[in-house]
XYZ file of C-alpha atoms in Angstrom:
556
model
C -44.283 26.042 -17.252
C -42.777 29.165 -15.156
C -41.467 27.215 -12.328
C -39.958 30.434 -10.344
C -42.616 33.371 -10.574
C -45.078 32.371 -8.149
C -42.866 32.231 -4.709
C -44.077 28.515 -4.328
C -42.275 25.359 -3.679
C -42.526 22.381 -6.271
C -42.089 19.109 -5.456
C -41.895 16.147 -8.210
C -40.533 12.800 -8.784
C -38.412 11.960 -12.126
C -38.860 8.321 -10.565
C -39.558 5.820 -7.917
C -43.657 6.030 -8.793
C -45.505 3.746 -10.314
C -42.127 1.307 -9.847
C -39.709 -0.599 -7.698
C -37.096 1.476 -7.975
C -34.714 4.555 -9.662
C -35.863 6.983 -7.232
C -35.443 10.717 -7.713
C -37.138 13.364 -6.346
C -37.018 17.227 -6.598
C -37.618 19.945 -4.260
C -37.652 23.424 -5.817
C -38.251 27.063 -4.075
C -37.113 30.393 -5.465
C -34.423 29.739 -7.700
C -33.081 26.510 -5.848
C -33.391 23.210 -6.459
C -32.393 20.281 -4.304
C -32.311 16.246 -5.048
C -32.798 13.494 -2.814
C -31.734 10.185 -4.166
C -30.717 9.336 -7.888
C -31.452 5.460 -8.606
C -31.832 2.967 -10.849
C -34.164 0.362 -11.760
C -33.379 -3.115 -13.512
C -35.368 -4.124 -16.630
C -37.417 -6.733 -17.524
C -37.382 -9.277 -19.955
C -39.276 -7.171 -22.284
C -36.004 -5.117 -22.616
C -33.488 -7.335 -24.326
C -30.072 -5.893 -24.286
C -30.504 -3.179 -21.506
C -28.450 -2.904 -18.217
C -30.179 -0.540 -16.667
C -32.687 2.405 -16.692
C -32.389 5.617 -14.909
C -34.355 8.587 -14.693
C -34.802 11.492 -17.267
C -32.521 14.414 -16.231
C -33.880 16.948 -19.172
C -35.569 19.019 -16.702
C -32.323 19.523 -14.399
C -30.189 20.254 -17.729
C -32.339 22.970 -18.125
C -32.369 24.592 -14.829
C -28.627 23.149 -14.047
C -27.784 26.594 -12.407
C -30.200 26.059 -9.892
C -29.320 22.634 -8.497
C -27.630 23.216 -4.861
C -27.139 19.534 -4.281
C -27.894 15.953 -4.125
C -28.622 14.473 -1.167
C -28.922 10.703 -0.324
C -30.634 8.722 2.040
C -28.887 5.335 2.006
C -26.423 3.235 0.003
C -29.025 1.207 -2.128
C -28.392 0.661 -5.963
C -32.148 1.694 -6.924
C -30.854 5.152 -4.650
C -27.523 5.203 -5.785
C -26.797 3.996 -8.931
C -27.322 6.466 -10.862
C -25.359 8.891 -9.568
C -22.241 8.225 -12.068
C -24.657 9.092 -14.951
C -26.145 12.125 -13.400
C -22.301 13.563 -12.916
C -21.420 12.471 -16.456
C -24.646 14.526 -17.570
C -24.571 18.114 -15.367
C -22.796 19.550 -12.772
C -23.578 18.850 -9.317
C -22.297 21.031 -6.612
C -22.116 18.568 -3.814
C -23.187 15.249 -2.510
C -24.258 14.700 0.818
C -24.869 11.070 2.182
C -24.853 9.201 5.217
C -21.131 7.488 6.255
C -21.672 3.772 4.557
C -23.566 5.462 1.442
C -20.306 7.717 0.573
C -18.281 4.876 1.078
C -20.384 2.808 -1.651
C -20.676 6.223 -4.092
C -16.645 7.082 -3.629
C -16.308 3.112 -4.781
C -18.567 3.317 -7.750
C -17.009 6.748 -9.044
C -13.540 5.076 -8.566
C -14.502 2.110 -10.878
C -15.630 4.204 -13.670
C -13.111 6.623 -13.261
C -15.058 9.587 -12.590
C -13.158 12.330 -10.640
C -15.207 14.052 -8.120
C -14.597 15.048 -4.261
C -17.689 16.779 -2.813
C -19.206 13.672 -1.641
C -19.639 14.812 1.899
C -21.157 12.222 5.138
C -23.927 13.884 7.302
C -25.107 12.765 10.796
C -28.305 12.942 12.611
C -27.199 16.317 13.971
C -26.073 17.888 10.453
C -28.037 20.969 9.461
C -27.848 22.548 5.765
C -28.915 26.144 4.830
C -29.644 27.342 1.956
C -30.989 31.212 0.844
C -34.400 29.723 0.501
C -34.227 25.914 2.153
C -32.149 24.278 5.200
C -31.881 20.669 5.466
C -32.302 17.936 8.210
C -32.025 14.666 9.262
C -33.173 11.450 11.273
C -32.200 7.927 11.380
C -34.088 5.361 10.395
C -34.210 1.611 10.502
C -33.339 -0.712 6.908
C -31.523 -3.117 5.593
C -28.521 -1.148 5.318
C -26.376 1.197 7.670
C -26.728 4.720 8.035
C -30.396 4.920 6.470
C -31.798 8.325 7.094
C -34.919 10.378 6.533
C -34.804 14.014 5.176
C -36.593 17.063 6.567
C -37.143 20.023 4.052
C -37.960 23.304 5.613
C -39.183 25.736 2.924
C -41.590 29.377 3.863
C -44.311 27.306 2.671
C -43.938 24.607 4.878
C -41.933 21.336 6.198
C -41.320 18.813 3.636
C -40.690 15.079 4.792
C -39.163 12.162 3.084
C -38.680 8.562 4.619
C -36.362 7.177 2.255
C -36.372 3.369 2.693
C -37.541 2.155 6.253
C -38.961 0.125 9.021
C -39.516 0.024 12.404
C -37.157 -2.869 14.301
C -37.744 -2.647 18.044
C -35.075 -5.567 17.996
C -32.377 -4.328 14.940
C -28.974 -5.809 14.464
C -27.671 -2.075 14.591
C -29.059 0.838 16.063
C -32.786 1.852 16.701
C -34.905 4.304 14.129
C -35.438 7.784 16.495
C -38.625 7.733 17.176
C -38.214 10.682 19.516
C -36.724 12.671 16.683
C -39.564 11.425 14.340
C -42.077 12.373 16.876
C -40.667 15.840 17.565
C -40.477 17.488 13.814
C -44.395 16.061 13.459
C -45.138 17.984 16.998
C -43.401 21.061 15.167
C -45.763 20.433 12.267
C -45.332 18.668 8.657
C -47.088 19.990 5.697
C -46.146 17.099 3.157
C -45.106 13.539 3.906
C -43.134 11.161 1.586
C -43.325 7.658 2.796
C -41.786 4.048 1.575
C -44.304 2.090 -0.169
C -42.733 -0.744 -1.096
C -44.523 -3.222 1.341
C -47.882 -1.905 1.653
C -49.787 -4.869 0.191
C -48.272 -6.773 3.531
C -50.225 -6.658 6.648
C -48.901 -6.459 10.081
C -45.923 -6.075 11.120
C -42.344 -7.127 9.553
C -39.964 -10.024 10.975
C -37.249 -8.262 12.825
C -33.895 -8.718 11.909
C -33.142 -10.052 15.029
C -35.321 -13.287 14.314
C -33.473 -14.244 11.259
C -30.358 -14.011 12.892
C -32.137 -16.862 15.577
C -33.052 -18.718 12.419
C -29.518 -18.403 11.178
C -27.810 -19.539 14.641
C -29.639 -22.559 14.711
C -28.707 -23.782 11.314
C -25.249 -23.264 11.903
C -25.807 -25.132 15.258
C -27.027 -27.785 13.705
C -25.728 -28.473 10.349
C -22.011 -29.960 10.450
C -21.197 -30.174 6.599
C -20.312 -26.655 4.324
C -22.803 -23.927 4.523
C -23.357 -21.885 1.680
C -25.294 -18.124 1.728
C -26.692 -16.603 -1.186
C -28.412 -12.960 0.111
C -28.383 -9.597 -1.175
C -24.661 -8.113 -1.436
C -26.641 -4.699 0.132
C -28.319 -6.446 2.721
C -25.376 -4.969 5.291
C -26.703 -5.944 8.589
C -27.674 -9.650 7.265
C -24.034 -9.743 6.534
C -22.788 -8.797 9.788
C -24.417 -11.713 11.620
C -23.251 -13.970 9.470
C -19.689 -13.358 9.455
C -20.730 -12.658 13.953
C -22.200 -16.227 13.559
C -19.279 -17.659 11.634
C -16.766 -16.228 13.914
C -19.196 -17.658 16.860
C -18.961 -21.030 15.447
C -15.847 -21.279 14.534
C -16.365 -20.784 10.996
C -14.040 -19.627 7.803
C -15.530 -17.282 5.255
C -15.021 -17.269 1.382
C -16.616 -14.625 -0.432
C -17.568 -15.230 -4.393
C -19.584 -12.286 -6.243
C -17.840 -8.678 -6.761
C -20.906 -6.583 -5.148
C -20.362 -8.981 -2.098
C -16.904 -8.281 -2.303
C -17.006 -4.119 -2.355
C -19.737 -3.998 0.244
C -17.582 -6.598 2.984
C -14.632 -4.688 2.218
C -16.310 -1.431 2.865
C -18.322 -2.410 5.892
C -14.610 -4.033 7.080
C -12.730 -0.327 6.643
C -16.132 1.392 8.685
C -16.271 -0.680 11.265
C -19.493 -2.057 10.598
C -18.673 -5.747 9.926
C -15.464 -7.039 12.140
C -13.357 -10.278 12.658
C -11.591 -9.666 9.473
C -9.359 -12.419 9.823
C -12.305 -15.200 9.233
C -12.087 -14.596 5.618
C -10.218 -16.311 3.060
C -9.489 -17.226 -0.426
C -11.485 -19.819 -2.290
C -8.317 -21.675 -2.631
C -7.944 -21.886 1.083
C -11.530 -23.194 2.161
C -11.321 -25.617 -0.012
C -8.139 -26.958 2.074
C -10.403 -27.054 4.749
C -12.496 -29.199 6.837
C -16.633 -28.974 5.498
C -17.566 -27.672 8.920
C -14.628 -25.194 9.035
C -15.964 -23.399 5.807
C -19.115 -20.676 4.985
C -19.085 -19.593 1.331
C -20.733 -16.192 1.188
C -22.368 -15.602 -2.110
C -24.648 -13.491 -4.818
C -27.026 -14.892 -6.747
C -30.275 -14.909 -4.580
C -32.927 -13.273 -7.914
C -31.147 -16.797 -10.398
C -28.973 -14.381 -12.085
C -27.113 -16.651 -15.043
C -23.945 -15.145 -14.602
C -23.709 -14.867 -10.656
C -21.860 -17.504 -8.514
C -24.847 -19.534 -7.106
C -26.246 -19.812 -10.148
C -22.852 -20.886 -11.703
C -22.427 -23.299 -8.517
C -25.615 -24.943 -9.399
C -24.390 -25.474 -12.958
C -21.603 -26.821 -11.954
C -19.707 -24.760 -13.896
C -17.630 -22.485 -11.117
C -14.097 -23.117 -11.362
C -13.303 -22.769 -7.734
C -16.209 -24.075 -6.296
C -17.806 -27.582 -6.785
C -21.008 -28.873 -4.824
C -20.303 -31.319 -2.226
C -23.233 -34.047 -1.284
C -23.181 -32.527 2.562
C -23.185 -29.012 1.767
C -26.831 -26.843 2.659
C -27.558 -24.010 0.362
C -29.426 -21.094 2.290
C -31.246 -18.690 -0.043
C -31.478 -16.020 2.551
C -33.255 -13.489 0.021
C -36.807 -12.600 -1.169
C -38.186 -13.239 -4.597
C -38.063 -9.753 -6.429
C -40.581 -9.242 -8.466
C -40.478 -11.158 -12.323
C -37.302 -13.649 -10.684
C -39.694 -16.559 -9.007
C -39.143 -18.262 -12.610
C -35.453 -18.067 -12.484
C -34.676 -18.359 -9.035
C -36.764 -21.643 -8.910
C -34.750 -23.238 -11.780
C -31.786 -22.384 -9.849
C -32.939 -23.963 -6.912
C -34.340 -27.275 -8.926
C -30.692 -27.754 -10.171
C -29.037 -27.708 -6.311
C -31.842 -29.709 -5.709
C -30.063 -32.363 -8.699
C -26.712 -31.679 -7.477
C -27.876 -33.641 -4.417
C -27.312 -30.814 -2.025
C -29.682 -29.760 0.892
C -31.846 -26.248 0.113
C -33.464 -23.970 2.659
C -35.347 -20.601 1.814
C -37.315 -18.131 3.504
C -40.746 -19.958 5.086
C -42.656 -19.670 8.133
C -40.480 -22.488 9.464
C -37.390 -21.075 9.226
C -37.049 -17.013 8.797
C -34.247 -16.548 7.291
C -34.931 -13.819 5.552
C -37.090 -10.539 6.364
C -37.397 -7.409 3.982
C -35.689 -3.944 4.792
C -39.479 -2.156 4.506
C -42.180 -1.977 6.406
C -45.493 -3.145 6.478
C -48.909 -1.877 7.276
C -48.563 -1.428 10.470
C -45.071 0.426 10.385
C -46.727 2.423 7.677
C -49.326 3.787 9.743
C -46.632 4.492 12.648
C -44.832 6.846 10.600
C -48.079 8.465 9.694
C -49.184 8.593 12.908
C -45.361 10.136 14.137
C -45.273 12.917 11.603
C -49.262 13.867 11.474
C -48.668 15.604 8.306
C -51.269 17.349 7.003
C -50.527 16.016 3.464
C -49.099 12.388 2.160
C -48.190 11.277 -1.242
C -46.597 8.263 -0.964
C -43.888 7.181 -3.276
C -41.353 4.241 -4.150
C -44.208 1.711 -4.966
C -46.084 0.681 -7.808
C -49.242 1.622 -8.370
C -51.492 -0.694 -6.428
C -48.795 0.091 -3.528
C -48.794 3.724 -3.625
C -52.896 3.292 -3.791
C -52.960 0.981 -0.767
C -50.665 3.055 0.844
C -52.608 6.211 0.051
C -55.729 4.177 1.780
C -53.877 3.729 5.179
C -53.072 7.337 5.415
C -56.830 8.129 5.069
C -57.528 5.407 8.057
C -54.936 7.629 9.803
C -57.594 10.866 9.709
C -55.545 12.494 6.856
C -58.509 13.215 4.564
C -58.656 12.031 1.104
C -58.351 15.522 -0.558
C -54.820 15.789 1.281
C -53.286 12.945 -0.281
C -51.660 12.314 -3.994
C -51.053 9.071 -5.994
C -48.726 10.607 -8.448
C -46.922 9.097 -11.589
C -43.310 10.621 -12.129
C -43.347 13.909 -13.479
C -46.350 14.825 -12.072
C -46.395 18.375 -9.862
C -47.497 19.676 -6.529
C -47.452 22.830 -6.103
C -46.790 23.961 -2.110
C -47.716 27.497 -1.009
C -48.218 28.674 2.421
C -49.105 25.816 3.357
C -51.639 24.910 1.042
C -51.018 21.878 -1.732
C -52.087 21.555 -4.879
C -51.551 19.158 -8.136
C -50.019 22.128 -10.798
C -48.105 20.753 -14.165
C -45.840 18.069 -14.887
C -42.064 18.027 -16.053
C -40.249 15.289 -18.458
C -39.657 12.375 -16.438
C -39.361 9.668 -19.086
C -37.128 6.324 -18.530
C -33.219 6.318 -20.147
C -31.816 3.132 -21.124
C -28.313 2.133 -20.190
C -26.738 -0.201 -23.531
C -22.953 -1.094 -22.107
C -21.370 2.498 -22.476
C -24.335 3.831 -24.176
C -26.794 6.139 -22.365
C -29.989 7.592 -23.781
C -29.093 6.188 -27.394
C -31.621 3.481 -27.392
C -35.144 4.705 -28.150
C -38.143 2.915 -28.906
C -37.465 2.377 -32.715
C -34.578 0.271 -31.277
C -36.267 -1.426 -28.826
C -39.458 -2.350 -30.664
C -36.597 -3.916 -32.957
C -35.043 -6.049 -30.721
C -38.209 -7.037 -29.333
C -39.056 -8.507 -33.010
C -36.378 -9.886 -33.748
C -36.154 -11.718 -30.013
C -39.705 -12.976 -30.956
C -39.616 -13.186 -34.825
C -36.191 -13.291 -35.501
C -34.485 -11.970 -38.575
C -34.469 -12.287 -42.321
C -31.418 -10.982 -44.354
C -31.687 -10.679 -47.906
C -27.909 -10.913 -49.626
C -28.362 -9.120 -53.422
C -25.737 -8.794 -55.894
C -26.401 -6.159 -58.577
C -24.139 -5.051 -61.677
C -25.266 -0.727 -62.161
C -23.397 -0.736 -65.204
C -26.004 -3.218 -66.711
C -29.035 -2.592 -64.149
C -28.659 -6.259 -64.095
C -29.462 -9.018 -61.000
C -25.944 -11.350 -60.625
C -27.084 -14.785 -59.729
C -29.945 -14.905 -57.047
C -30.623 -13.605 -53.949
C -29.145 -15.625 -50.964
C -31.258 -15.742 -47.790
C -30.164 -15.834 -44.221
C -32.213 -16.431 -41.175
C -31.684 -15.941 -37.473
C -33.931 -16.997 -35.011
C -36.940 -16.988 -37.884
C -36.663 -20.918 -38.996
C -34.191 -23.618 -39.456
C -32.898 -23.222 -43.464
C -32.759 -26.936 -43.839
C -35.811 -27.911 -42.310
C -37.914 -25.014 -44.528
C -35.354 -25.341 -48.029
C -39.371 -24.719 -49.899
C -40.006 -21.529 -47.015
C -36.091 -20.184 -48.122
C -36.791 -20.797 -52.198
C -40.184 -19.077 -52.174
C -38.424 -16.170 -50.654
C -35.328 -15.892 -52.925
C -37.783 -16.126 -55.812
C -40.107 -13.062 -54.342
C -36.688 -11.339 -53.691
C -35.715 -11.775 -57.602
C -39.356 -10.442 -58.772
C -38.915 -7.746 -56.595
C -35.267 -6.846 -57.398
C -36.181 -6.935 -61.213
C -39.560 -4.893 -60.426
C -37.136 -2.290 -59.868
C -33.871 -1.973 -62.061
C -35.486 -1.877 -65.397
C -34.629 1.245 -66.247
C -32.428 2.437 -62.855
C -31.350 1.404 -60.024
C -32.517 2.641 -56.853
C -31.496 1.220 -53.658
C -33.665 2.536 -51.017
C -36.539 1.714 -53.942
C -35.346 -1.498 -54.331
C -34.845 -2.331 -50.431
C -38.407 -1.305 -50.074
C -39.775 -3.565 -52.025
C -38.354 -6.742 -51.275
C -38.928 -6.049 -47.598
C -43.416 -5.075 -48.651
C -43.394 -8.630 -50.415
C -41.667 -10.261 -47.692
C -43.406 -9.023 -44.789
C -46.720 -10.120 -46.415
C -46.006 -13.218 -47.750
C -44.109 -14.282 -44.419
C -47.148 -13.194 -42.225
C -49.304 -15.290 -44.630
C -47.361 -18.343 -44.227
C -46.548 -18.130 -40.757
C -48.020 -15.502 -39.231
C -44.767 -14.053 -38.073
C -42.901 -10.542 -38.604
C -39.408 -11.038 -38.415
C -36.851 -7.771 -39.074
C -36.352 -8.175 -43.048
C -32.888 -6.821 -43.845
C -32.015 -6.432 -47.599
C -28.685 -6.147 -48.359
C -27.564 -4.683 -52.104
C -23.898 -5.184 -53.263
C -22.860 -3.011 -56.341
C -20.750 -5.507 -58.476
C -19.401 -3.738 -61.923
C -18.254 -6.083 -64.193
């Protein structure tokens, strides 16, 4: 596709549609090219052995030259986290992100060691030119400091992106500008990009401000150790806890590294005070139960985080005590209910007091708006185009639905999947192309190495397990030492199926000898035992585990 012929300006998403998560999205005019966000998303069960997935840069390799910079419009992992992989992958000019999102990208680049010093904070009144593009923002409410929309100017019309938001009338820190908001869609917006994330919910969302009621009262009323688990992001959430804490008189012990960076970066900004209420573990366990808040991760069940370790009882500094209330101050994320009720079941047989998020007690509310908020941004901007993004897609599709109850007519909007183009010129919109915009798997240090050969491996062998076939074969004769020895892992227990495992070493030995009569082949030989395997296996069990022969050259 010629991308830079027609004087138009492209606009496409390498992801954030179609899922909850690793947004990226691309504005191009002339021979410029600006990002807004680089995520990541974390996988489901159905990826065994994956950390995390992140977008497909092969487009931006391509045009690298073009890129005149990243910008970001909060410090959220699924807008963040992939920035480290982006750098390691192309050159970036600069990085410009609100005050609490550099903070958070400065920390991550420190901890993997990546050298880099354009990351530059913008305000509300920050203004970037470019030779084709300028740059603009506005301040939004979320769950997080410093959230921001982005304005795009282009000569073929005002692009508009959200990022993640809501609309608090009561926030924990300041208000969304509305006035701002209200004044770019008087000027006129050609193309609006707007959070779906919470467009299945109706109404309005819980304001901030009521879960910090709901929080008051229970430390009000509950004299024995509280204990938090909420998400190490959730900034503001975090604030009136350690406000409530320090209210109450109140000591605060912190367990979970992400909690960790983000307190001790929201203590250096100024957004969370009263630094002297925290402690070590070591200390609130000298002290009195109703002296002591343990601040925690672990709200989605994670196996390795520390409420999930606390439940098990198998945290070294911190054991359950039988007055201590557990506050899951979190949401279910989507795929966790399963492991985030187990996790709750076992506090529940510690003997310890639970409360989550119900209509009794809010103690949680979500960083995204609802329905109603929805159709207030629509109705603020009046663009004459939507395509809403950061949703899956039944949410971009419901989404899509409100903006049509808001007079923008049908033809004017665009459920998109990532990679998919619109074409912007002179005002006028149009669906033109699509680029690469695949998913890349994160293995430990490995990124983009794992393709779907792998993965439909793992997958089999997490289901069917493994066979390994152990062969010991003398060239010099063309002759089978001994017989084959068979290993299983995850397939069936050897000395519960001894008649399953001697069946298969005598199929092995037919096939071996099939196939050294007169040379020996290894690849021929591997071949075979796996086709007689496979088959007889499937017969007898209707299973397909990974069948790994393994040929050892003995001369004797």
């Amino acid at each position: 596709m010629k991308f830079f012929d027609g004087g138009d300006t492209r606009i496409f998403a390498l992801g954030g549609l179609g899922e909850v998560g690793k947004n990226m999205y691309c504005i191009m005019t002339g021979n410029e090219i600006i990002i807004t966000d680089v995520g990541i998303t974390f996988p489901s069960n159905e990826l065994p052995g994956i950390d995390y997935i992140i977008p497909d840069f092969t487009f931006l390799k391509k045009n690298e030259k073009k890129i005149k910079a990243l910008f970001i419009t909060h410090g959220h992992e699924d807008h963040i986290g992939g920035i480290p992989y982006l750098l390691q992958s192309l050159e970036i000019p600069a990085i410009y992100a609100p005050n609490q999102a550099a903070g958070l990208i400065r920390k991550k680049l420190e901890d993997r060691e990546i050298k880099y010093d354009r990351v530059y904070v913008y305000t509300e009144k920050t203004k970037i030119k470019f030779k084709n593009m300028s740059v603009e923002f506005f301040r939004t409410t979320h769950s997080i400091p410093d959230s921001h929309g982005i304005v795009v100017n282009t000569p073929n019309g005002t692009i508009v992106t959200t990022g993640d938001f809501k609309f608090d009338l009561t926030p924990i820190g300041p208000m969304a500008n509305l006035q701002k908001m209200a004044g770019i869609g008087e000027k006129g917006v050609t193309l609006l990009l707007s959070d779906s994330t919470n467009a299945l919910h109706e109404g309005f969302s819980v304001s901030e401000s009521k879960v910090d009621e709901a929080l008051s009262e229970i430390f009000l009323e509950h004299h024995g150790r509280i204990i938090i688990a909420t998400f190490a992001s959730n900034i503001y959430r975090l604030k009136h806890i350690v406000d409530t804490c320090k209210r109450n008189n109140r000591k605060i012990a912190i367990f979970g590294r992400s909690m960790e960076n983000n307190i001790e970066i929201s203590l250096n900004e100024g957004y969370i005070k009263h630094r002297e209420i925290f402690v070590t573990p070591e200390e609130a366990n000298q002290l009195d139960p109703n002296k002591v808040c343990l601040l925690c991760t672990g709200t989605q069940g994670e196996p390795l985080a520390a409420l999930s370790r606390i439940a098990n009882g198998s945290h070294r500094q911190i054991k359950l005590q039988p007055d201590d209330l557990v506050v899951l101050s979190s949401s279910a994320i989507p795929g966790n209910a399963l492991s985030i009720s187990k996790t709750i079941n076992k506090l529940y047989l510690q003997g310890v007091k639970v409360c989550t998020n119900t209509s009794l007690s809010e103690v949680h509310t979500s960083g995204h708006g609802n329905q109603e908020e929805l159709k207030l941004m629509l109705r603020l901007f009046m663009p004459k185009y939507f395509m809403p993004f950061h949703g899956e897609y039944r949410m971009l599709k419901t989404h899509a639905d409100l903006a049509i109850e808001c007079d923008i007519p049908k033809e004017n909007t665009f459920v998109l999947s990532n990679g998919d183009v619109l074409s912007m010129y002179k005002g006028k919109i149009t669906k033109d192309g699509t680029v690469p915009a695949g998913d890349v798997y994160i293995d430990g240090n490995r990124i983009g190495e794992i393709g779907s050969a792998v993965m439909k491996d793992r997958k089999i062998m997490s289901s069917d397990g493994i066979v390994v076939v152990i062969a010991n074969i003398d060239t010099n004769k063309n002759k089978l030492l001994g017989n084959p020895n068979i290993t299983t892992r995850g397939f069936v227990l050897i000395q519960e199926n001894l008649d399953l495992i001697k069946e298969l070493e005598i199929i092995s030995t037919k096939a071996i000898h099939s196939k050294i009569d007169k040379h020996v082949n290894y690849s021929e030989i591997k071949s075979e035992i796996t086709n007689q395997l496979s088959t007889y296996i499937y017969e007898k069990t209707g299973r397909n585990p990974i069948i790994l022969p393994v040929i050892m050259d003995i001369k004797k």
